Amino acid sequence: MTAMIQTKSLSKWFGEVVAVNNLDLVIDEKITGLLGPNGAGKSTFIKLALGLYVPSRGEVRIFGDTPRNNMDVLRRIGYCPETDNFFESATGFEFVYHLNRYWGMGRKQARIAAENACELTQMTSRMHDPIETYSKGMRQRIKIAQALSANPELLFLDEPMNGLDPRGRDEMYSLIQALADIGMTVVVSSHILYEIERITDCVALMFKGSLLAQGRVRDIRDLIDKHPHAIRVQSARPRETAAPFVACSDVTSIDFEDAAFVMRTRDPNLCYEMLNEMMVRGENDICAIECADDSLQSVFDYLTR
Amino acid sequence: MNTANDMPEKMSAETVPVTTGDGDTPPVRVLPDWLKPGHPIKHGGYITNLMASCGHALIMLTRRKRLLMATLIAFLPVLIPIALAFLSNSRFAESGNEVFVRLVENLHITVFTPLLALFFGGMLVAEDIETRTMPYILTRPVPRSAWVIGRFCAFMIVASVVLISSTILTFIASSVHEKLSITNPIDLLLLLHYLGVMVVALLAYGGFAVFLGAFTKRPIVYGIILLYGWQQLATQIPGLVDFFTIKKYIDGLLPVMATQRNVVEIQTALGSFQREVFQVSATKSIVVLLLIMAVSLLATIIAVTRREYAADRAAGG
């Protein structure tokens, strides 16, 4: 079966700047988080996938086909760009309506689809106001509306949480999950790991144009087990609790907090066993043990260190 | 940051989140039926795409403040015959035909047509590049040729309406003088002839301006240099250089005084001299002008299809 998105040795450079470097990537999950700091090549990858850029080397295939100027592919794709650019003096409704018309819709169909999309993104009450009067969050909503308006199969959202308030973010998370639930494939880019963690554990980590890792967060974590795992232990007497681990050769560091400590170890299983035994014996009032590495931030930090 | 004002006053029953966000679990959301599979979009053909592009460009063009300014400037010649009737007693002012011909040839065709082409045609593609809205258009399944031609059609509609209405009013105003009448069929034919020349000139200048807009960052600056600088200069240089101007072929379509145009006296600081001007027939002129338009639009379509117009390239994001 053809992968939704597949790249082979995909590279893109602008003069001396290498934006995407030898990227081999397959995206087939319902929601994939494209993760990396600013300048990692996330937006360039999306633009390559949309056919906005010509690859300098390699190829990208969407639905098994090259996307650039390919009407059959573009018909099945929605795109919400990162930048806040709109048609001059257009209202939110007009913006979505005209882009619907460019999708090949007739006037009536484009109008209905624009109204539906504005309603979906909760912009109905302001859709006839000029976009210049919109807040950042409302601009974000109207961009999402135009991307969804033609009911695409594949949706690219480039930094969709930008400018949204906490409630708006919650709504965005739920919208993305609902879209995936009805069968839409969503690729979300973000440089904020927490945002991606909220909606998917399937990520592609990018850094300086290269793919660092792809898969589930835990799988990625397993791949890098040569790096110490971090375990956070909450205890009333952290120094006493940490004492047995100082002797362990696999423990590389221990950082103390008020009523907790974080240890980094190359052999997490051994440490968990030791902690388990201490808890069974009721020693040192251990009240919580958590894997500090499960957050994407720590995985990302390890990989880019 | 959003404010409470961003929130909608009421939410649709179909799209209301069933639960609100609490902790790390996103709220469950019920989507409307139109987003679910089995609701395919009906895609129109080439003409639908062309109409979409034309309709959008028409709205964009008519909303521009510069359209009002351009219209006011284009209508200024209407006042001249009336002013001449009251203020001048020269022989020139006695002939409505001559007043009309001079105004149309020297202002409407020589000045306003390229000016409208540059300010509206030149911005048809350039504006989307400048405002970085090209990625929206280029990620839509709209044939690039339909998009370019649709926009060009919108330009032709707006520019033609402005120029034709101004010319007709100038003709009516000129008829207050003798030797021109709005009921005389010969004079009306003269008017129609000039209107035709204007439309053909708009096609050529407009096509060229659209091409400049797609290829250069400052189409108006380059356009002014080429259409007002180079074209004027080329007509002064002896030889065949003027064949490399659009004006040359527009002049070939002009109806009156054709025999007087093949010898041009040029006044310089060193004295005056004459240069022979090689005339181009009306038919050949039309062919060349249409060819200029077609080649320009084709080059624009190729540019839009091949160039990378996506924003933020330099950011490397």
PDB file of C-alpha atoms in Angstrom, chain A residues 36-265:
ATOM      1  CA  GLY A  36      12.017  20.708  15.910  1.00  0.00           C
ATOM      2  CA  PRO A  37      13.308  24.104  16.862  1.00  0.00           C
ATOM      3  CA  ASN A  38      13.007  27.128  14.593  1.00  0.00           C
ATOM      4  CA  GLY A  39      15.134  26.562  11.504  1.00  0.00           C
ATOM      5  CA  ALA A  40      14.920  22.787  11.760  1.00  0.00           C
ATOM      6  CA  GLY A  41      13.380  22.534   8.299  1.00  0.00           C
ATOM      7  CA  LYS A  42       9.799  21.703   9.300  1.00  0.00           C
ATOM      8  CA  SER A  43       8.144  24.397   7.206  1.00  0.00           C
ATOM      9  CA  THR A  44      10.463  23.729   4.279  1.00  0.00           C
ATOM     10  CA  PHE A  45       9.568  20.053   4.431  1.00  0.00           C
ATOM     11  CA  ILE A  46       5.853  20.924   4.421  1.00  0.00           C
ATOM     12  CA  LYS A  47       6.338  23.261   1.465  1.00  0.00           C
ATOM     13  CA  LEU A  48       8.212  20.530  -0.371  1.00  0.00           C
ATOM     14  CA  ALA A  49       5.382  18.133   0.401  1.00  0.00           C
ATOM     15  CA  LEU A  50       2.886  20.663  -0.937  1.00  0.00           C
ATOM     16  CA  GLY A  51       4.904  21.180  -4.101  1.00  0.00           C
ATOM     17  CA  LEU A  52       5.626  24.809  -3.289  1.00  0.00           C
ATOM     18  CA  TYR A  53       9.334  24.080  -3.503  1.00  0.00           C
ATOM     19  CA  VAL A  54      11.199  21.938  -5.999  1.00  0.00           C
ATOM     20  CA  PRO A  55      13.520  19.477  -4.238  1.00  0.00           C
ATOM     21  CA  SER A  56      17.190  20.253  -4.811  1.00  0.00           C
ATOM     22  CA  ARG A  57      17.784  16.517  -4.607  1.00  0.00           C
ATOM     23  CA  GLY A  58      15.701  13.436  -3.924  1.00  0.00           C
ATOM     24  CA  GLU A  59      11.933  13.292  -4.136  1.00  0.00           C
ATOM     25  CA  VAL A  60       8.753  13.602  -2.153  1.00  0.00           C
ATOM     26  CA  ARG A  61       5.612  11.667  -2.918  1.00  0.00           C
ATOM     27  CA  ILE A  62       2.131  12.333  -1.624  1.00  0.00           C
ATOM     28  CA  PHE A  63      -0.419   9.572  -2.216  1.00  0.00           C
ATOM     29  CA  GLY A  64       2.335   7.959  -4.284  1.00  0.00           C
ATOM     30  CA  ASP A  65       2.622  10.906  -6.643  1.00  0.00           C
ATOM     31  CA  THR A  66       4.743  14.037  -6.931  1.00  0.00           C
ATOM     32  CA  PRO A  67       2.816  17.006  -5.571  1.00  0.00           C
ATOM     33  CA  ARG A  68       4.186  19.949  -7.518  1.00  0.00           C
ATOM     34  CA  ASN A  69       1.515  21.397  -9.828  1.00  0.00           C
ATOM     35  CA  ASN A  70      -0.295  18.080  -9.542  1.00  0.00           C
ATOM     36  CA  MET A  71      -3.980  18.952  -9.411  1.00  0.00           C
ATOM     37  CA  ASP A  72      -5.029  15.428  -8.426  1.00  0.00           C
ATOM     38  CA  VAL A  73      -2.798  15.567  -5.365  1.00  0.00           C
ATOM     39  CA  LEU A  74      -3.560  19.180  -4.449  1.00  0.00           C
ATOM     40  CA  ARG A  75      -7.282  18.426  -4.567  1.00  0.00           C
ATOM     41  CA  ARG A  76      -6.795  16.098  -1.588  1.00  0.00           C
ATOM     42  CA  ILE A  77      -4.613  18.390   0.532  1.00  0.00           C
ATOM     43  CA  GLY A  78      -5.375  21.180   2.981  1.00  0.00           C
ATOM     44  CA  TYR A  79      -2.713  23.575   4.202  1.00  0.00           C
ATOM     45  CA  CYS A  80      -2.644  26.043   7.035  1.00  0.00           C
ATOM     46  CA  PRO A  81       0.564  28.082   6.742  1.00  0.00           C
ATOM     47  CA  GLU A  82       2.496  29.458   9.641  1.00  0.00           C
ATOM     48  CA  THR A  83       2.583  33.030   8.386  1.00  0.00           C
ATOM     49  CA  ASP A  84      -0.250  35.525   8.777  1.00  0.00           C
ATOM     50  CA  ASN A  85      -0.794  36.586   5.195  1.00  0.00           C
ATOM     51  CA  PHE A  86      -4.191  37.299   3.725  1.00  0.00           C
ATOM     52  CA  PHE A  87      -5.752  38.894   0.666  1.00  0.00           C
ATOM     53  CA  GLU A  88      -5.794  42.647   1.019  1.00  0.00           C
ATOM     54  CA  SER A  89      -8.910  44.093   2.699  1.00  0.00           C
ATOM     55  CA  ALA A  90     -10.749  40.747   2.581  1.00  0.00           C
ATOM     56  CA  THR A  91     -13.152  39.609   5.264  1.00  0.00           C
ATOM     57  CA  GLY A  92     -12.704  36.209   6.843  1.00  0.00           C
ATOM     58  CA  PHE A  93     -15.628  34.841   4.850  1.00  0.00           C
ATOM     59  CA  GLU A  94     -14.329  36.262   1.567  1.00  0.00           C
ATOM     60  CA  PHE A  95     -10.908  34.825   2.236  1.00  0.00           C
ATOM     61  CA  VAL A  96     -12.284  31.317   2.670  1.00  0.00           C
ATOM     62  CA  TYR A  97     -14.849  31.771  -0.122  1.00  0.00           C
ATOM     63  CA  HIS A  98     -12.319  32.815  -2.753  1.00  0.00           C
ATOM     64  CA  LEU A  99      -9.931  30.034  -1.799  1.00  0.00           C
ATOM     65  CA  ASN A 100     -12.841  27.618  -2.094  1.00  0.00           C
ATOM     66  CA  ARG A 101     -13.487  28.928  -5.571  1.00  0.00           C
ATOM     67  CA  TYR A 102      -9.842  28.221  -6.390  1.00  0.00           C
ATOM     68  CA  TRP A 103     -10.570  24.687  -5.257  1.00  0.00           C
ATOM     69  CA  GLY A 104     -12.900  24.495  -8.219  1.00  0.00           C
ATOM     70  CA  MET A 105     -16.143  24.941  -6.314  1.00  0.00           C
ATOM     71  CA  GLY A 106     -19.084  26.754  -7.850  1.00  0.00           C
ATOM     72  CA  ARG A 107     -20.307  29.985  -6.224  1.00  0.00           C
ATOM     73  CA  LYS A 108     -23.066  28.389  -4.139  1.00  0.00           C
ATOM     74  CA  GLN A 109     -20.950  25.463  -3.028  1.00  0.00           C
ATOM     75  CA  ALA A 110     -18.064  27.786  -2.145  1.00  0.00           C
ATOM     76  CA  ARG A 111     -20.362  30.005  -0.079  1.00  0.00           C
ATOM     77  CA  ILE A 112     -21.867  27.099   1.846  1.00  0.00           C
ATOM     78  CA  ALA A 113     -18.460  25.515   2.413  1.00  0.00           C
ATOM     79  CA  ALA A 114     -17.045  28.846   3.644  1.00  0.00           C
ATOM     80  CA  GLU A 115     -19.943  29.289   6.063  1.00  0.00           C
ATOM     81  CA  ASN A 116     -19.519  25.728   7.327  1.00  0.00           C
ATOM     82  CA  ALA A 117     -15.782  26.163   7.789  1.00  0.00           C
ATOM     83  CA  CYS A 118     -16.258  29.445   9.656  1.00  0.00           C
ATOM     84  CA  GLU A 119     -18.815  27.754  11.886  1.00  0.00           C
ATOM     85  CA  LEU A 120     -16.469  24.850  12.528  1.00  0.00           C
ATOM     86  CA  THR A 121     -13.711  27.206  13.631  1.00  0.00           C
ATOM     87  CA  GLN A 122     -16.234  29.320  15.573  1.00  0.00           C
ATOM     88  CA  MET A 123     -15.757  32.390  13.438  1.00  0.00           C
ATOM     89  CA  THR A 124     -19.357  32.809  12.290  1.00  0.00           C
ATOM     90  CA  SER A 125     -20.035  35.921  14.329  1.00  0.00           C
ATOM     91  CA  ARG A 126     -16.980  37.721  12.966  1.00  0.00           C
ATOM     92  CA  MET A 127     -16.670  36.217   9.489  1.00  0.00           C
ATOM     93  CA  HIS A 128     -17.916  39.336   7.702  1.00  0.00           C
ATOM     94  CA  ASP A 129     -15.448  41.624   9.444  1.00  0.00           C
ATOM     95  CA  PRO A 130     -12.189  42.579   7.719  1.00  0.00           C
ATOM     96  CA  ILE A 131      -9.307  40.283   8.655  1.00  0.00           C
ATOM     97  CA  GLU A 132      -7.258  43.369   9.627  1.00  0.00           C
ATOM     98  CA  THR A 133      -9.548  43.699  12.645  1.00  0.00           C
ATOM     99  CA  TYR A 134      -8.967  40.112  13.796  1.00  0.00           C
ATOM    100  CA  SER A 135      -6.807  39.133  16.725  1.00  0.00           C
ATOM    101  CA  LYS A 136      -3.949  36.691  16.205  1.00  0.00           C
ATOM    102  CA  GLY A 137      -6.102  33.815  17.439  1.00  0.00           C
ATOM    103  CA  MET A 138      -8.930  34.648  15.063  1.00  0.00           C
ATOM    104  CA  ARG A 139      -6.517  34.846  12.140  1.00  0.00           C
ATOM    105  CA  GLN A 140      -5.303  31.409  13.092  1.00  0.00           C
ATOM    106  CA  ARG A 141      -8.882  30.136  13.102  1.00  0.00           C
ATOM    107  CA  ILE A 142      -9.655  31.561   9.692  1.00  0.00           C
ATOM    108  CA  LYS A 143      -6.504  29.970   8.284  1.00  0.00           C
ATOM    109  CA  ILE A 144      -7.642  26.635   9.693  1.00  0.00           C
ATOM    110  CA  ALA A 145     -11.080  27.254   8.183  1.00  0.00           C
ATOM    111  CA  GLN A 146      -9.688  27.693   4.669  1.00  0.00           C
ATOM    112  CA  ALA A 147      -7.585  24.556   5.054  1.00  0.00           C
ATOM    113  CA  LEU A 148     -10.563  22.438   6.116  1.00  0.00           C
ATOM    114  CA  SER A 149     -13.179  23.980   3.892  1.00  0.00           C
ATOM    115  CA  ALA A 150     -12.828  21.488   1.047  1.00  0.00           C
ATOM    116  CA  ASN A 151     -12.701  18.481   3.361  1.00  0.00           C
ATOM    117  CA  PRO A 152      -9.178  17.318   2.457  1.00  0.00           C
ATOM    118  CA  GLU A 153      -7.796  13.838   3.090  1.00  0.00           C
ATOM    119  CA  LEU A 154      -4.428  15.147   4.185  1.00  0.00           C
ATOM    120  CA  LEU A 155      -4.038  18.253   6.285  1.00  0.00           C
ATOM    121  CA  PHE A 156      -0.812  20.139   6.922  1.00  0.00           C
ATOM    122  CA  LEU A 157      -0.929  22.450   9.910  1.00  0.00           C
ATOM    123  CA  ASP A 158       2.198  24.562  10.275  1.00  0.00           C
ATOM    124  CA  GLU A 159       2.441  25.805  13.856  1.00  0.00           C
ATOM    125  CA  PRO A 160      -1.362  25.875  14.274  1.00  0.00           C
ATOM    126  CA  MET A 161      -1.302  26.743  17.973  1.00  0.00           C
ATOM    127  CA  ASN A 162       0.489  30.047  17.398  1.00  0.00           C
ATOM    128  CA  GLY A 163      -1.502  32.878  18.906  1.00  0.00           C
ATOM    129  CA  LEU A 164      -4.216  30.708  20.379  1.00  0.00           C
ATOM    130  CA  ASP A 165      -5.191  31.195  24.005  1.00  0.00           C
ATOM    131  CA  PRO A 166      -5.417  28.143  26.323  1.00  0.00           C
ATOM    132  CA  ARG A 167      -9.053  27.534  25.473  1.00  0.00           C
ATOM    133  CA  GLY A 168      -8.330  27.941  21.778  1.00  0.00           C
ATOM    134  CA  ARG A 169      -5.494  25.435  22.082  1.00  0.00           C
ATOM    135  CA  ASP A 170      -7.768  22.943  23.818  1.00  0.00           C
ATOM    136  CA  GLU A 171     -10.278  23.346  21.014  1.00  0.00           C
ATOM    137  CA  MET A 172      -7.521  22.911  18.457  1.00  0.00           C
ATOM    138  CA  TYR A 173      -6.283  19.723  20.121  1.00  0.00           C
ATOM    139  CA  SER A 174      -9.778  18.292  20.141  1.00  0.00           C
ATOM    140  CA  LEU A 175     -10.401  19.372  16.550  1.00  0.00           C
ATOM    141  CA  ILE A 176      -7.218  17.683  15.327  1.00  0.00           C
ATOM    142  CA  GLN A 177      -8.095  14.488  17.155  1.00  0.00           C
ATOM    143  CA  ALA A 178     -11.644  14.543  15.855  1.00  0.00           C
ATOM    144  CA  LEU A 179     -10.362  15.027  12.302  1.00  0.00           C
ATOM    145  CA  ALA A 180      -8.058  12.052  12.721  1.00  0.00           C
ATOM    146  CA  ASP A 181     -10.931  10.016  14.160  1.00  0.00           C
ATOM    147  CA  ILE A 182     -12.983  10.519  11.004  1.00  0.00           C
ATOM    148  CA  GLY A 183     -10.073   9.396   8.833  1.00  0.00           C
ATOM    149  CA  MET A 184      -8.207  12.574   7.963  1.00  0.00           C
ATOM    150  CA  THR A 185      -4.420  12.398   8.093  1.00  0.00           C
ATOM    151  CA  VAL A 186      -2.986  15.378   9.931  1.00  0.00           C
ATOM    152  CA  VAL A 187       0.624  16.548   9.939  1.00  0.00           C
ATOM    153  CA  VAL A 188       1.197  19.140  12.639  1.00  0.00           C
ATOM    154  CA  SER A 189       4.426  21.045  12.954  1.00  0.00           C
ATOM    155  CA  SER A 190       5.485  22.724  16.135  1.00  0.00           C
ATOM    156  CA  HIS A 191       8.558  23.732  18.035  1.00  0.00           C
ATOM    157  CA  ILE A 192       6.699  23.320  21.319  1.00  0.00           C
ATOM    158  CA  LEU A 193       6.911  19.730  22.412  1.00  0.00           C
ATOM    159  CA  TYR A 194       4.071  19.893  24.876  1.00  0.00           C
ATOM    160  CA  GLU A 195       1.665  20.814  22.079  1.00  0.00           C
ATOM    161  CA  ILE A 196       2.591  17.747  20.069  1.00  0.00           C
ATOM    162  CA  GLU A 197       2.472  15.463  23.088  1.00  0.00           C
ATOM    163  CA  ARG A 198      -1.108  16.528  23.698  1.00  0.00           C
ATOM    164  CA  ILE A 199      -2.321  15.270  20.349  1.00  0.00           C
ATOM    165  CA  THR A 200      -0.043  12.414  19.329  1.00  0.00           C
ATOM    166  CA  ASP A 201       2.852  10.277  20.435  1.00  0.00           C
ATOM    167  CA  CYS A 202       3.908   9.749  16.834  1.00  0.00           C
ATOM    168  CA  VAL A 203       6.583  12.234  16.022  1.00  0.00           C
ATOM    169  CA  ALA A 204       9.283  13.025  13.517  1.00  0.00           C
ATOM    170  CA  LEU A 205      12.103  14.946  15.128  1.00  0.00           C
ATOM    171  CA  MET A 206      13.960  17.352  12.876  1.00  0.00           C
ATOM    172  CA  PHE A 207      17.055  19.333  13.568  1.00  0.00           C
ATOM    173  CA  LYS A 208      19.113  21.452  11.195  1.00  0.00           C
ATOM    174  CA  GLY A 209      17.269  20.015   8.216  1.00  0.00           C
ATOM    175  CA  SER A 210      17.843  16.384   9.129  1.00  0.00           C
ATOM    176  CA  LEU A 211      15.557  13.774  10.555  1.00  0.00           C
ATOM    177  CA  LEU A 212      16.831  12.845  13.996  1.00  0.00           C
ATOM    178  CA  ALA A 213      14.281  10.169  14.743  1.00  0.00           C
ATOM    179  CA  GLN A 214      10.787   9.063  13.868  1.00  0.00           C
ATOM    180  CA  GLY A 215       8.272   6.920  15.666  1.00  0.00           C
ATOM    181  CA  ARG A 216       6.566   6.842  19.021  1.00  0.00           C
ATOM    182  CA  VAL A 217       8.128   8.811  21.817  1.00  0.00           C
ATOM    183  CA  ARG A 218       8.898   5.702  23.853  1.00  0.00           C
ATOM    184  CA  ASP A 219      10.330   3.909  20.818  1.00  0.00           C
ATOM    185  CA  ILE A 220      12.564   6.826  20.146  1.00  0.00           C
ATOM    186  CA  ARG A 221      13.570   6.842  23.762  1.00  0.00           C
ATOM    187  CA  ASP A 222      14.557   3.170  23.513  1.00  0.00           C
ATOM    188  CA  LEU A 223      16.675   3.889  20.486  1.00  0.00           C
ATOM    189  CA  ILE A 224      18.836   6.208  22.470  1.00  0.00           C
ATOM    190  CA  ASP A 225      19.407   4.049  25.495  1.00  0.00           C
ATOM    191  CA  LYS A 226      23.073   4.775  25.339  1.00  0.00           C
ATOM    192  CA  HIS A 227      22.073   8.081  26.828  1.00  0.00           C
ATOM    193  CA  PRO A 228      21.203   8.080  30.541  1.00  0.00           C
ATOM    194  CA  HIS A 229      17.521   7.847  31.394  1.00  0.00           C
ATOM    195  CA  ALA A 230      16.222  10.315  33.912  1.00  0.00           C
ATOM    196  CA  ILE A 231      14.153   9.080  36.862  1.00  0.00           C
ATOM    197  CA  ARG A 232      12.579  11.544  39.244  1.00  0.00           C
ATOM    198  CA  VAL A 233      11.966  10.289  42.767  1.00  0.00           C
ATOM    199  CA  GLN A 234       9.871  12.231  45.261  1.00  0.00           C
ATOM    200  CA  SER A 235      10.810  11.518  48.831  1.00  0.00           C
ATOM    201  CA  ALA A 236      10.672  13.240  52.205  1.00  0.00           C
ATOM    202  CA  ARG A 237      14.370  12.408  52.672  1.00  0.00           C
ATOM    203  CA  PRO A 238      15.853  12.586  49.177  1.00  0.00           C
ATOM    204  CA  ARG A 239      19.521  12.386  50.210  1.00  0.00           C
ATOM    205  CA  GLU A 240      18.997   9.202  52.203  1.00  0.00           C
ATOM    206  CA  THR A 241      16.924   7.679  49.409  1.00  0.00           C
ATOM    207  CA  ALA A 242      19.558   8.536  46.820  1.00  0.00           C
ATOM    208  CA  ALA A 243      22.466   7.135  48.848  1.00  0.00           C
ATOM    209  CA  PRO A 244      22.303   3.507  47.541  1.00  0.00           C
ATOM    210  CA  PHE A 245      22.384   4.776  43.950  1.00  0.00           C
ATOM    211  CA  VAL A 246      25.616   6.687  44.391  1.00  0.00           C
ATOM    212  CA  ALA A 247      27.439   3.368  44.454  1.00  0.00           C
ATOM    213  CA  CYS A 248      25.847   2.207  41.206  1.00  0.00           C
ATOM    214  CA  SER A 249      28.239   2.531  38.300  1.00  0.00           C
ATOM    215  CA  ASP A 250      25.385   3.000  35.819  1.00  0.00           C
ATOM    216  CA  VAL A 251      24.088   6.090  37.597  1.00  0.00           C
ATOM    217  CA  THR A 252      25.813   9.040  35.967  1.00  0.00           C
ATOM    218  CA  SER A 253      24.379  11.940  37.964  1.00  0.00           C
ATOM    219  CA  ILE A 254      21.983  12.805  40.756  1.00  0.00           C
ATOM    220  CA  ASP A 255      20.392  16.252  41.045  1.00  0.00           C
ATOM    221  CA  PHE A 256      18.593  17.161  44.247  1.00  0.00           C
ATOM    222  CA  GLU A 257      15.465  19.264  44.542  1.00  0.00           C
ATOM    223  CA  ASP A 258      13.449  20.245  47.660  1.00  0.00           C
ATOM    224  CA  ALA A 259      11.733  16.936  48.248  1.00  0.00           C
ATOM    225  CA  ALA A 260      12.926  14.982  45.265  1.00  0.00           C
ATOM    226  CA  PHE A 261      15.933  14.035  43.213  1.00  0.00           C
ATOM    227  CA  VAL A 262      16.512  13.249  39.560  1.00  0.00           C
ATOM    228  CA  MET A 263      19.009  10.569  38.725  1.00  0.00           C
ATOM    229  CA  ARG A 264      20.336   9.707  35.305  1.00  0.00           C
ATOM    230  CA  THR A 265      21.156   6.097  34.678  1.00  0.00           C
TER     231      THR A 265
END
